[in-house]
Tab-separated table of C-alpha atoms and ligand atoms in Angstrom:
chain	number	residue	atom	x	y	z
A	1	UNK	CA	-43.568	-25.678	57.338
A	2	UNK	CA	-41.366	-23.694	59.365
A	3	UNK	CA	-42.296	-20.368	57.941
A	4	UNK	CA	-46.092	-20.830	58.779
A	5	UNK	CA	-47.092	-18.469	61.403
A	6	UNK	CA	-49.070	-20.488	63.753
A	7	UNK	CA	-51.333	-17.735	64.684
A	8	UNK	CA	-52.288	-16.754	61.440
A	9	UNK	CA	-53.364	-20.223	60.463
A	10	UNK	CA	-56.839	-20.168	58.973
A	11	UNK	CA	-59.468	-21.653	61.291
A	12	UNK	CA	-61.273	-23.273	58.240
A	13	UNK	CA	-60.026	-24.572	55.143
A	14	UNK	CA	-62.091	-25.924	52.367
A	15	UNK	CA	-61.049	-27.724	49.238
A	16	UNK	CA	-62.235	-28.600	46.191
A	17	UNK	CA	-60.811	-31.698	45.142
A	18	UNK	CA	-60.708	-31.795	41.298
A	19	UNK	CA	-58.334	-33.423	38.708
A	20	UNK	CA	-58.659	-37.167	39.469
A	21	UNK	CA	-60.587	-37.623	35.883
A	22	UNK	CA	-57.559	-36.082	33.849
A	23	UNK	CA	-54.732	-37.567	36.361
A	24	UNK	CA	-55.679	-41.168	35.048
A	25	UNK	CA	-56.617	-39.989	31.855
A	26	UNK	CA	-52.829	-38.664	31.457
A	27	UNK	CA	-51.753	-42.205	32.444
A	28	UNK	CA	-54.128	-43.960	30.360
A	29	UNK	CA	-55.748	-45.359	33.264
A	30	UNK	CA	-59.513	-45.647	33.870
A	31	UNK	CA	-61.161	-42.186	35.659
A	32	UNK	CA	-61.581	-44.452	38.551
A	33	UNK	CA	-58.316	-45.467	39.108
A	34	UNK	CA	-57.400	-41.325	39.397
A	35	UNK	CA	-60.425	-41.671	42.185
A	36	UNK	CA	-58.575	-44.372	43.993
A	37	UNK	CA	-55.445	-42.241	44.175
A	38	UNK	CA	-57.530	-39.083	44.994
A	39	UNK	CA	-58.188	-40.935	48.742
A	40	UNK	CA	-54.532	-41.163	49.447
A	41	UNK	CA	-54.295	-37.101	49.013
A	42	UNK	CA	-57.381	-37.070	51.201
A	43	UNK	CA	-55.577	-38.601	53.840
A	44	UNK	CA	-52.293	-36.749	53.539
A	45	UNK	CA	-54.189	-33.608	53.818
A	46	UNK	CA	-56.672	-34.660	56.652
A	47	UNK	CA	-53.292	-35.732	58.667
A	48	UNK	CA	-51.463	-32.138	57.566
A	49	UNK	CA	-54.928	-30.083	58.417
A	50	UNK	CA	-54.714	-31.889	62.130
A	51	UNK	CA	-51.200	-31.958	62.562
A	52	UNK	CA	-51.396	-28.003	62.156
A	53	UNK	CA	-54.072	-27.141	64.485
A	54	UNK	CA	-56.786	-26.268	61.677
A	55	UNK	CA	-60.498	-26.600	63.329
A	56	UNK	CA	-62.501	-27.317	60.440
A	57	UNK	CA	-61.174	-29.021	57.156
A	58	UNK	CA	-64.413	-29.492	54.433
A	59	UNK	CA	-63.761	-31.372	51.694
A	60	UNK	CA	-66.148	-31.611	48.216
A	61	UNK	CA	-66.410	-35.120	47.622
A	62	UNK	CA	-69.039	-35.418	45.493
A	63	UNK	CA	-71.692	-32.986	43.713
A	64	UNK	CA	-75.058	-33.155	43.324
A	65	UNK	CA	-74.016	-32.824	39.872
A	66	UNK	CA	-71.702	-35.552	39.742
A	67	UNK	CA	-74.845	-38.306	39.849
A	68	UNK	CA	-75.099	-37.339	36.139
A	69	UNK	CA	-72.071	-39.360	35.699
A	70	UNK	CA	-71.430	-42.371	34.087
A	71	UNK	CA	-73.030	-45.055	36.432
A	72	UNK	CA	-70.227	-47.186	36.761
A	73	UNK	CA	-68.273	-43.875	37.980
A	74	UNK	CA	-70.748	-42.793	40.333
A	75	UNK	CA	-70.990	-46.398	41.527
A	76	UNK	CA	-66.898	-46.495	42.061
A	77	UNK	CA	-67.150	-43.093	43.897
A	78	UNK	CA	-69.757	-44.242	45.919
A	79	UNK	CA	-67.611	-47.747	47.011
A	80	UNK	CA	-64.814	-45.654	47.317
A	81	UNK	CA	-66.505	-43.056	49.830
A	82	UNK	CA	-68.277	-46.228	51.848
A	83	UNK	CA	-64.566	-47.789	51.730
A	84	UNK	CA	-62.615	-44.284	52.428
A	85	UNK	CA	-65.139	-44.133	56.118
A	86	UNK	CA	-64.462	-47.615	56.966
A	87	UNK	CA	-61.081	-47.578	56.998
A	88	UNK	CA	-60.383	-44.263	58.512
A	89	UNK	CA	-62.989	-44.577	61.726
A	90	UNK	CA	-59.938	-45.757	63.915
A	91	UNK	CA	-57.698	-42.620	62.439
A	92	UNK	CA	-60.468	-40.702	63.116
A	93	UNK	CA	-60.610	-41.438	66.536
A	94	UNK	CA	-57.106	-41.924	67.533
A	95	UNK	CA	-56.666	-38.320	65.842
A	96	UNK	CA	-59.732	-36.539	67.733
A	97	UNK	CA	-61.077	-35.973	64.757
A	98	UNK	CA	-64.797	-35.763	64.309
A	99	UNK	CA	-66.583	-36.232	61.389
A	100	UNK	CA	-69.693	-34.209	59.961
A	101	UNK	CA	-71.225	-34.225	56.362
A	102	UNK	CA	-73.221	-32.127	54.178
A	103	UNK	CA	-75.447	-31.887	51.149
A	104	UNK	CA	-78.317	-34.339	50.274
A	105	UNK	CA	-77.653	-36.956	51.787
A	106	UNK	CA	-80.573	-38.871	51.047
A	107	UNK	CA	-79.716	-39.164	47.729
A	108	UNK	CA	-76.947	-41.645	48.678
A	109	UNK	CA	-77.045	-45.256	48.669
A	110	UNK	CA	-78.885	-46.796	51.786
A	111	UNK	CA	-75.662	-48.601	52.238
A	112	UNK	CA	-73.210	-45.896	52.330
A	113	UNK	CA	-75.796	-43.085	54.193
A	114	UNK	CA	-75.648	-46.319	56.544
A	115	UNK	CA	-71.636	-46.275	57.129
A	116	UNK	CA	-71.422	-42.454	56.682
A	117	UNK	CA	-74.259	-42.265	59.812
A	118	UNK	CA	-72.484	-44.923	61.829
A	119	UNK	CA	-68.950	-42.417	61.253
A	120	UNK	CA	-71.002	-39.872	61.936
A	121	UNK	CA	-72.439	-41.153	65.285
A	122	UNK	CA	-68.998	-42.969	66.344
A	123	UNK	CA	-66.813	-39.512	65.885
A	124	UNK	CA	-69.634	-37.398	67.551
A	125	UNK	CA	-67.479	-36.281	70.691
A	126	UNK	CA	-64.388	-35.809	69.169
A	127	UNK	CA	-62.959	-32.351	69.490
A	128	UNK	CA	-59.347	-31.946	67.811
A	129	UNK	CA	-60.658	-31.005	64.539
A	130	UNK	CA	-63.596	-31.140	62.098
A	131	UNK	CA	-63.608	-32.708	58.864
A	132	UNK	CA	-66.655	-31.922	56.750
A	133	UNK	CA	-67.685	-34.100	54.222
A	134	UNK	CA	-69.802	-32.510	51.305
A	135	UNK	CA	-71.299	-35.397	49.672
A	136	UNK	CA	-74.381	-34.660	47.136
A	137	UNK	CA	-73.855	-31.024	47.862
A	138	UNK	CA	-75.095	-28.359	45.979
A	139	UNK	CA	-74.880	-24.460	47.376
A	140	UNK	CA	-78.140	-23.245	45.361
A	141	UNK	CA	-79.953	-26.592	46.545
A	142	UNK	CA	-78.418	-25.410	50.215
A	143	UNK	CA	-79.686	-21.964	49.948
A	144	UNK	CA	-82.835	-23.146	48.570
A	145	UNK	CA	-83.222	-25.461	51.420
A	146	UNK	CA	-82.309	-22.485	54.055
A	147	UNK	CA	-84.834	-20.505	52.354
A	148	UNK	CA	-87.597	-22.824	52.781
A	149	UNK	CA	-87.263	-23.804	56.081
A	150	UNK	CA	-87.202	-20.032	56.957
A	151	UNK	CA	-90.393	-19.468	55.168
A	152	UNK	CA	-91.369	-22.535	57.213
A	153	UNK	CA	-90.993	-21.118	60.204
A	154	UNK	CA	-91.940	-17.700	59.354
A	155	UNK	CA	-95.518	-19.348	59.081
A	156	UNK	CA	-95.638	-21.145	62.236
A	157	UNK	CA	-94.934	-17.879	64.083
A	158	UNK	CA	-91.627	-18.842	65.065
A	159	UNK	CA	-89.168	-15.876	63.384
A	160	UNK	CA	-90.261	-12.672	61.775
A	161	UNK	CA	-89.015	-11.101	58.723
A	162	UNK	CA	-87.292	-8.633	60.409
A	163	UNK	CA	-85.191	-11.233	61.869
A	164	UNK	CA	-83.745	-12.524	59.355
A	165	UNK	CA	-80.171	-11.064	59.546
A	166	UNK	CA	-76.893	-13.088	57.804
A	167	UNK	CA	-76.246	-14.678	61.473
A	168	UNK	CA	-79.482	-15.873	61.305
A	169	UNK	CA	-79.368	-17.232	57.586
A	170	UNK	CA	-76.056	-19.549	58.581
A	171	UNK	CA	-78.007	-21.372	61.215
A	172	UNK	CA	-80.085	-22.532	58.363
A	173	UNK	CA	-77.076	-23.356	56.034
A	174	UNK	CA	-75.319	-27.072	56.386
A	175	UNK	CA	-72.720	-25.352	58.324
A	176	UNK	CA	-74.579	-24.104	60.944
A	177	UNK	CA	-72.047	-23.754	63.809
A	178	UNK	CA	-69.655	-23.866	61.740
A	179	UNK	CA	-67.242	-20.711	60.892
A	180	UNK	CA	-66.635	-19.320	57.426
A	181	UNK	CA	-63.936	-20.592	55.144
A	182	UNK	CA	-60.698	-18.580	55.602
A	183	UNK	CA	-59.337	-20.466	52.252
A	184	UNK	CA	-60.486	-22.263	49.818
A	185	UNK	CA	-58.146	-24.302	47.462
A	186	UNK	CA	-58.961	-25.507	44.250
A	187	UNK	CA	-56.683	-28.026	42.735
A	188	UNK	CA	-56.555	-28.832	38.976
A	189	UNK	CA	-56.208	-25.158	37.765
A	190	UNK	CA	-60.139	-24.611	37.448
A	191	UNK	CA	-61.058	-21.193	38.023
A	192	UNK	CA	-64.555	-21.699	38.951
A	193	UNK	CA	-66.811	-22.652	42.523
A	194	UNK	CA	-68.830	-25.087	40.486
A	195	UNK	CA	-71.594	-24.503	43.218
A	196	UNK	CA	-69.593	-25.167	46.215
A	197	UNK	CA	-70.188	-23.065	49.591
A	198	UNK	CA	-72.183	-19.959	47.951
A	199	UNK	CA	-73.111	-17.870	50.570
A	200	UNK	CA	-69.979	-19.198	53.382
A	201	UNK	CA	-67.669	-17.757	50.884
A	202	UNK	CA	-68.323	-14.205	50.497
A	203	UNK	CA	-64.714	-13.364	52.347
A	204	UNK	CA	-63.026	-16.138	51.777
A	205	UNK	CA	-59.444	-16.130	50.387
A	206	UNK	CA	-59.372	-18.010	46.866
A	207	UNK	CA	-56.509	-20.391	46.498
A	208	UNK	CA	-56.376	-22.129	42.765
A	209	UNK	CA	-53.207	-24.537	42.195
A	210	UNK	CA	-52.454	-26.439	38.855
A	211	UNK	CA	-51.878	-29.420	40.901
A	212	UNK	CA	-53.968	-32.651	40.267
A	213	UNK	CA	-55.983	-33.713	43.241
A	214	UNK	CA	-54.147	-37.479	43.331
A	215	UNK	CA	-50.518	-35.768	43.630
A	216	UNK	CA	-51.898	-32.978	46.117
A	217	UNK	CA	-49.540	-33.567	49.478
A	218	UNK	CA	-48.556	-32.002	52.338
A	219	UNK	CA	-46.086	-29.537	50.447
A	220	UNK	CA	-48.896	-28.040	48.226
A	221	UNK	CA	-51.096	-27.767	51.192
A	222	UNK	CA	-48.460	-25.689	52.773
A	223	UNK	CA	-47.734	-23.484	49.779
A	224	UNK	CA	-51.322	-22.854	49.564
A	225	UNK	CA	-51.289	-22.097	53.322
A	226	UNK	CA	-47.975	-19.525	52.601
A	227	UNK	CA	-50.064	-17.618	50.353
A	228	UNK	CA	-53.068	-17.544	52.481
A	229	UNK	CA	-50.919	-15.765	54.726
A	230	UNK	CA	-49.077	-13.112	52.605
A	231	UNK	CA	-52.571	-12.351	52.042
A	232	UNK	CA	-54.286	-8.830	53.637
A	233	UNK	CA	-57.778	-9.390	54.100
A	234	UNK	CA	-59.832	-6.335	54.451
A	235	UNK	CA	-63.276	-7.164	54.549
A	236	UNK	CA	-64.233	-3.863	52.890
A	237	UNK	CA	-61.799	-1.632	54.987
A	238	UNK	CA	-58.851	0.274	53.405
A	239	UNK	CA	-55.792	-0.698	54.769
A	240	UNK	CA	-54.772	1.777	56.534
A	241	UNK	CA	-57.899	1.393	59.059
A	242	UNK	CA	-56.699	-2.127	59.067
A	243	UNK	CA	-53.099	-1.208	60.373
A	244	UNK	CA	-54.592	1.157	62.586
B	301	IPE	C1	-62.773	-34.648	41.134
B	301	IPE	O1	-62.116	-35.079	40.004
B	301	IPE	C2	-63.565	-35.750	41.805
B	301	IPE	C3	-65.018	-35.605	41.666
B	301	IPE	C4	-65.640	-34.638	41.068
B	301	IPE	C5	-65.817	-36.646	42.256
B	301	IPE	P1	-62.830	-35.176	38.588
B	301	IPE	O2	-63.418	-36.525	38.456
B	301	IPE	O3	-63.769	-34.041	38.417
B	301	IPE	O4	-61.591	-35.024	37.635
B	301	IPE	P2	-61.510	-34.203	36.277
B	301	IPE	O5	-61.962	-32.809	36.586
B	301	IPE	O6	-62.389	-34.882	35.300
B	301	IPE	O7	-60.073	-34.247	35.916
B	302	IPE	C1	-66.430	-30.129	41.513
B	302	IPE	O1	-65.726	-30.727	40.507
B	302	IPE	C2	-66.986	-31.154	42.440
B	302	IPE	C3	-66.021	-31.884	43.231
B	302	IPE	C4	-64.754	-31.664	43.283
B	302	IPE	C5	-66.580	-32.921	44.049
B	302	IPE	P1	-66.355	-31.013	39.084
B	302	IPE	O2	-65.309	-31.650	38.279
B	302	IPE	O3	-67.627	-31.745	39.226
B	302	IPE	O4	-66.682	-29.544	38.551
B	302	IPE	P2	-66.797	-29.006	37.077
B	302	IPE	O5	-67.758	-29.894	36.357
B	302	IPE	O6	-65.441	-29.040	36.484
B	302	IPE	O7	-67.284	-27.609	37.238
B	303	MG	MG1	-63.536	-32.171	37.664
């Protein structure tokens, strides 16, 4: 931890948290018990991502995908989510930490949209970091959603075509407001987005670690945070009009 530089810390980290499936299934345990112990790394690295000073922390809980699960695993996931809020509020709020979500969230139990609302509402003016939720997300459903709503108001007069420019696209996006991934981790050794964060990741620094989600802790976040910063990111420009 000592070796981070605390000015090159990236100002948004997102994760996709994936492995909980084969970390039971290694044990012989039921998927959902790898769920249950995928919370406790959610924890550990929403206490790391605050301790450090990172502003935004989004984690992909759930896909839109993922409803074509087995029932009784969506159902878990869903009790687990509703259970994960509950318990957390306080930690939330003793940590400053305020708590947004994305995705469909209509899709979601009337129960849990209930409790995720009431987090939601209860975190509100909370300023030490964010922690985004993507529950029943989907980035083509996202973009699709962006691109309606600009059509939408394209008809009522309200913005042009001319302008639309990419700063204008992101206030239609989930994450309005919110700044672009620096890194994005994938545990579990997957090499793939599997439609997370399409059009917030065009720059972002890809982070993939062999890890299971349930034993992610602090130390992996930090190795993954190492790399991040060994990293030169150009953003098109050679590197020599980078060092100046
Ligand atoms: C990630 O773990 C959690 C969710 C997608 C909800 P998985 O359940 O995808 O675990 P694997 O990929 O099957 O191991
Ligand atoms: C991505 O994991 C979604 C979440 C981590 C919530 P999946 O396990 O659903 O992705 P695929 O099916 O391996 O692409
Ligand atoms: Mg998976």
């Amino acid at each position: 931890m000592e070796r981070l530089i605390k000015e090159r810390l990236p100002r948004h980290v997102a994760v996709i948290m994936d492995g909980n499936g084969r970390w039971a299934e290694k044990r012989s345990l039921s998927r959902i018990e790898g769920h249950k112990q995928g919370v406790k790394a959610i924890r550990d690295t929403v206490e790391t991502a605050r301790r450090l000073g990172i502003n935004v922390l989004t984690l992909y809980a759930f896909s839109r995908e993922n409803w074509k699960r087995p029932k009784r695993e969506v159902t878990a996931l869903m009790r687990l989510l509703k259970e994960y809020l509950k318990r957390e509020l306080q930690e939330m709020l003793d940590n400053d930490i305020r708590l947004v979500a994305m995705g469909n969230l209509e899709d979601l139990p009337p129960d849990v949209r209930k409790t995720l609302r009431e987090t939601i509402h209860k975190t509100r003016s909370r300023n030490g970091m964010i922690l985004n939720l993507a529950v029943s997300y989907s980035g083509r459903a996202e973009l699709l959603r962006a691109v309606k709503r600009i059509c939408q108001d394209n008809s009522k007069g309200k913005l042009r075509a001319q302008e639309i420019t990419s700063e204008v696209f992101s206030r239609y996006l989930f994450t309005n407001g919110l700044p672009d991934p620096d890194l994005l981790i994938r545990t579990s050794g997957e090499f793939r987005l599997s439609n997370f964060l399409l059009w917030q990741i065009a720059y972002t620094e890809i982070y993939v670690t062999d890890v299971l989600w349930p034993d992610f802790r602090k130390k992996d976040f930090i190795k993954a945070l190492l790399d991040y910063q060994k990293r030169e990111r150009r953003f098109g420009l050679t590197r020599r009009q980078l060092t100046g």
